[in-house]
XYZ file of C-alpha atoms in Angstrom:
351
model
C 114.009 146.739 130.686
C 111.346 148.853 129.083
C 108.572 146.334 129.754
C 109.550 145.931 133.393
C 109.564 149.759 133.952
C 106.280 150.159 132.153
C 104.607 147.611 134.424
C 106.157 149.309 137.483
C 105.123 152.813 136.415
C 101.583 151.664 135.554
C 101.076 150.027 138.884
C 102.555 152.794 141.086
C 101.136 155.617 139.039
C 97.635 154.478 139.871
C 98.250 154.844 143.658
C 100.497 157.946 143.571
C 97.906 159.886 145.527
C 98.335 157.622 148.625
C 100.721 158.122 151.531
C 104.031 156.324 150.670
C 106.154 157.779 153.450
C 104.127 156.178 156.218
C 104.045 152.693 154.718
C 106.824 150.155 155.003
C 107.811 148.493 151.742
C 107.250 144.761 152.387
C 110.176 143.185 154.309
C 112.443 146.182 153.724
C 113.497 148.702 156.337
C 112.579 151.481 153.885
C 109.148 153.013 153.389
C 107.564 153.044 149.994
C 108.735 156.506 149.063
C 112.383 155.596 149.827
C 112.020 152.423 147.835
C 110.676 154.293 144.791
C 113.672 156.708 144.897
C 116.030 153.703 145.251
C 114.595 152.095 142.067
C 115.362 155.333 140.110
C 118.778 155.525 141.683
C 119.747 152.042 140.658
C 118.555 152.461 137.103
C 120.610 155.674 136.488
C 123.555 154.212 138.316
C 123.662 151.220 135.961
C 123.185 153.495 132.980
C 126.027 155.572 134.175
C 128.375 152.538 134.570
C 127.682 151.449 130.931
C 127.747 154.888 129.392
C 130.975 155.902 131.251
C 132.582 152.498 130.716
C 133.565 152.587 134.392
C 136.203 150.015 135.200
C 137.284 150.545 138.845
C 134.308 151.811 140.748
C 130.790 153.316 140.613
C 130.616 156.631 138.683
C 130.678 159.242 141.475
C 127.212 160.807 141.328
C 123.991 160.590 143.101
C 120.306 161.098 142.180
C 118.163 163.499 144.146
C 114.676 164.589 143.608
C 113.770 168.279 143.788
C 112.245 169.426 147.023
C 108.473 169.049 146.861
C 108.448 166.314 144.304
C 105.252 164.302 144.848
C 104.782 160.572 144.401
C 103.601 161.061 140.791
C 106.862 162.953 140.088
C 108.832 160.090 141.577
C 107.099 157.671 139.332
C 107.978 159.897 136.305
C 111.640 159.814 137.392
C 111.522 155.977 137.499
C 110.225 155.994 133.966
C 112.917 158.435 132.721
C 115.812 156.603 134.439
C 114.464 153.301 132.982
C 114.558 154.828 129.619
C 118.136 155.935 130.042
C 119.192 152.542 131.169
C 117.459 150.885 128.227
C 119.196 153.356 125.814
C 122.611 152.580 127.411
C 122.001 148.844 127.056
C 120.871 149.318 123.473
C 123.876 151.341 122.427
C 126.664 149.553 124.327
C 128.631 147.051 122.257
C 128.412 143.500 123.337
C 132.064 143.199 124.274
C 132.013 146.143 126.678
C 132.142 145.428 130.442
C 131.796 147.921 133.237
C 132.406 147.758 136.972
C 130.047 145.990 139.301
C 131.260 144.358 142.455
C 129.374 141.079 142.490
C 130.950 138.648 142.102
C 133.715 139.176 139.560
C 133.823 143.011 139.451
C 132.308 143.524 135.989
C 129.104 142.996 133.949
C 128.211 143.356 130.235
C 125.189 145.133 128.853
C 123.028 142.007 129.365
C 124.084 141.770 132.974
C 123.230 145.374 133.704
C 119.934 144.918 131.909
C 119.197 141.909 134.095
C 120.185 143.749 137.316
C 118.079 146.644 136.365
C 115.017 144.482 135.725
C 115.634 142.620 138.999
C 115.662 145.889 140.882
C 112.460 147.020 139.279
C 110.566 143.667 139.782
C 111.619 143.095 143.292
C 111.215 146.600 144.678
C 107.863 147.038 142.886
C 106.856 143.830 144.689
C 108.072 145.264 148.033
C 106.035 148.479 147.465
C 103.015 146.513 146.332
C 103.106 144.390 149.393
C 103.309 147.414 151.642
C 100.440 149.197 149.822
C 98.264 146.139 149.648
C 98.415 145.848 145.837
C 98.305 142.770 143.653
C 101.469 142.552 141.520
C 102.898 139.703 139.442
C 105.307 140.642 136.584
C 105.353 138.848 133.158
C 106.971 135.443 133.519
C 109.457 136.193 130.681
C 110.881 139.120 132.743
C 111.478 136.822 135.695
C 113.043 134.172 133.488
C 115.307 136.835 131.929
C 116.664 137.722 135.370
C 116.995 134.129 136.649
C 118.842 132.751 133.565
C 121.354 135.619 133.491
C 122.281 136.594 137.015
C 120.966 133.709 139.147
C 122.738 130.786 137.370
C 123.218 129.001 140.746
C 119.498 128.918 141.533
C 117.597 125.811 140.449
C 114.543 126.941 138.394
C 111.209 126.157 139.852
C 107.855 125.436 138.080
C 107.170 129.140 137.701
C 109.808 131.853 137.541
C 108.235 134.583 139.716
C 107.946 132.519 142.919
C 111.449 131.220 142.276
C 112.891 134.742 142.040
C 111.089 135.842 145.200
C 112.408 132.826 147.037
C 116.043 133.308 145.725
C 115.885 136.859 147.059
C 114.509 136.087 150.493
C 111.005 137.294 149.801
C 109.025 133.911 149.744
C 109.293 130.592 151.425
C 107.751 127.980 149.004
C 107.285 124.446 150.153
C 110.226 122.174 149.660
C 112.851 125.017 149.709
C 114.746 126.231 152.738
C 114.309 129.968 153.572
C 116.970 132.224 151.998
C 118.541 134.640 154.441
C 121.473 135.932 152.444
C 121.706 136.258 148.676
C 123.541 137.921 145.834
C 123.199 137.631 142.180
C 126.121 136.532 139.956
C 127.318 138.119 136.739
C 129.357 135.855 134.450
C 133.184 135.564 134.852
C 135.271 136.818 131.973
C 139.047 135.807 131.783
C 141.268 137.760 129.487
C 144.345 136.683 127.508
C 146.518 138.544 125.012
C 144.232 137.736 122.046
C 141.090 136.390 123.615
C 138.368 136.844 126.236
C 136.968 133.713 127.801
C 133.373 134.622 128.476
C 131.364 132.612 130.982
C 128.208 131.067 129.599
C 124.939 131.853 131.413
C 122.025 129.506 131.388
C 120.284 131.748 128.828
C 123.334 131.496 126.522
C 123.547 127.715 127.158
C 119.918 127.194 126.215
C 120.412 129.009 122.911
C 123.699 127.371 122.078
C 122.422 123.878 122.831
C 119.852 124.050 120.039
C 120.430 126.017 116.877
C 121.234 129.538 118.180
C 124.486 131.457 118.324
C 124.233 132.266 121.989
C 124.274 136.013 121.127
C 127.793 135.752 119.689
C 129.028 136.420 116.227
C 130.959 133.314 115.213
C 133.615 132.890 112.579
C 132.477 130.696 109.674
C 131.680 127.150 110.701
C 130.836 127.936 114.276
C 129.594 126.930 116.783
C 130.842 123.293 116.540
C 128.798 120.348 117.596
C 130.931 119.844 120.651
C 130.159 123.340 121.883
C 126.391 122.695 121.459
C 126.738 119.406 123.386
C 128.704 121.119 126.145
C 126.115 123.888 126.421
C 123.361 121.316 126.738
C 125.229 119.809 129.684
C 125.521 123.306 131.292
C 121.869 123.821 130.977
C 121.107 120.360 132.465
C 123.249 121.161 135.415
C 121.274 124.461 135.889
C 118.030 122.551 135.760
C 119.251 120.101 138.336
C 120.411 122.792 140.623
C 124.039 121.771 140.592
C 125.466 124.412 138.229
C 128.288 126.584 139.529
C 128.842 129.127 136.817
C 132.629 129.595 137.141
C 132.932 125.840 136.740
C 130.949 125.776 133.528
C 131.558 126.742 129.887
C 133.380 129.674 128.400
C 133.132 131.032 124.833
C 136.482 132.019 123.316
C 136.071 135.497 121.693
C 138.794 137.185 119.644
C 139.769 140.662 121.000
C 140.532 142.038 117.580
C 137.188 141.344 115.855
C 134.834 140.323 118.671
C 134.005 137.044 116.958
C 133.609 133.761 118.754
C 135.873 130.891 117.607
C 135.336 128.092 120.076
C 134.483 127.019 123.632
C 136.384 125.630 126.646
C 135.165 124.645 130.032
C 134.910 122.353 132.973
C 132.909 119.152 133.230
C 131.796 120.021 136.645
C 133.016 121.385 140.032
C 136.286 120.072 141.530
C 136.048 116.724 143.388
C 137.163 116.060 146.914
C 140.743 115.303 145.694
C 140.860 118.778 144.133
C 140.718 117.422 140.599
C 138.730 119.150 137.870
C 138.343 118.057 134.223
C 138.644 120.520 131.361
C 137.666 120.178 127.673
C 137.621 122.389 124.583
C 136.307 122.710 121.098
C 137.663 125.037 118.334
C 136.080 126.016 115.031
C 138.101 124.485 112.192
C 138.978 127.991 110.783
C 140.562 128.981 114.140
C 142.866 126.035 114.504
C 146.562 126.177 114.128
C 146.922 129.698 115.447
C 147.620 128.891 119.150
C 144.274 129.994 120.425
C 143.522 126.746 122.223
C 146.928 126.725 123.950
C 146.455 130.362 124.993
C 143.048 129.819 126.392
C 143.949 126.533 128.078
C 146.858 128.129 129.867
C 144.663 130.957 131.080
C 141.664 128.873 132.296
C 143.968 126.255 133.886
C 145.959 128.955 135.654
C 142.676 130.376 137.044
C 141.578 127.029 138.225
C 144.787 126.187 139.937
C 144.644 129.561 141.636
C 141.613 128.436 143.476
C 142.043 126.780 146.932
C 139.809 123.892 146.008
C 141.881 122.779 142.990
C 145.062 120.796 142.983
C 145.036 119.159 139.544
C 143.474 120.017 136.106
C 142.748 116.894 134.059
C 142.112 116.447 130.295
C 141.148 113.301 128.417
C 141.815 113.280 124.695
C 141.282 110.625 121.989
C 144.327 108.569 121.074
C 144.138 109.694 117.436
C 143.691 113.423 118.156
C 147.330 114.372 117.890
C 146.703 118.130 117.417
C 144.807 118.256 120.839
C 147.574 116.274 122.454
C 150.064 118.895 121.253
C 147.850 121.711 122.627
C 148.026 120.001 126.071
C 151.725 119.556 125.922
C 152.340 123.172 124.952
C 150.017 124.267 127.874
C 152.230 122.350 130.257
C 150.154 119.172 130.725
C 151.780 115.869 131.167
C 150.370 112.518 130.026
C 149.813 110.261 133.099
C 147.556 107.434 131.877
C 145.886 105.822 128.866
C 143.362 103.267 127.837
C 142.096 101.789 124.593
C 140.457 105.023 123.480
C 141.890 107.969 125.472
C 145.089 109.493 126.823
C 144.851 111.292 130.133
C 146.811 114.440 130.738
C 147.364 116.444 134.001
C 148.520 119.884 135.099
C 149.265 120.088 138.798
C 149.528 122.940 141.115
C 152.923 124.498 141.880
C 152.497 126.413 145.122
C 155.266 127.517 147.342
C 155.334 125.792 150.687
């Protein structure tokens, strides 16, 4: 956040003596002055959401510059609002989520940071285009945005052109023009004792190697199955077929905020409305009903979607504890082979 704002302030501050009101900002309908104010507005709005722990709507305030504020003053305000958002991100606990409408009505501190960085990068680009300036942000800033709030966008050879394309600002060869777009914060599903937190490509990358994905795990975690599943999520992202809500979720205890396992789908539902689910719990968390609780919640969420008719789970024949979890969650065994038993949970919709 601080790096993105510093690059923006440095670029715009050098041309603050020019006329911004008479220059359109790239492909936007705003002029450069309006765009600069918009950057500051977004930054303080996101800071307000986190600081106020807003849950139902945006915090009801607006930013206005004092009459007579020149372009240099507007740049100073961008810097100040960026510092406030950075402070809010830094001081907000990881588990806190605040309201944002797209697409699941909440975001955590990392999501707000990514949205803030995106606003700065993209609108600095718009202003630079209008003012005839050369601007290309650091690649790691673009990658930060893409791997957190653009999980549905297949990465390209370089992140900046990919971000510009994903937001309708460029038309690279081999990719169809983008006319409508929205970023996507991760989905979180709550149960009595857990939160199931959707894994972003950034988290999947870390978990698939030797990292903790940004979570504090109970002793023994994450398990190898979680790392393998995270690797599959990132491979889907690289291939451009990842759909975040049909990926992996880390199971986090509400009481202590520690991760204790993972659960997720093997891919999107097929044409028959079938989607396969799997899970992996740290040994120290087993025997407490966590897997059953999470499985009921995630299966219920899936069956509430129009495209799903059946949730499927395959389990090894000798994995009796997992078979009991499936039975307690309402699944029924429907098939078997030499190595696996197949369980299903079907929709039960009126009409």
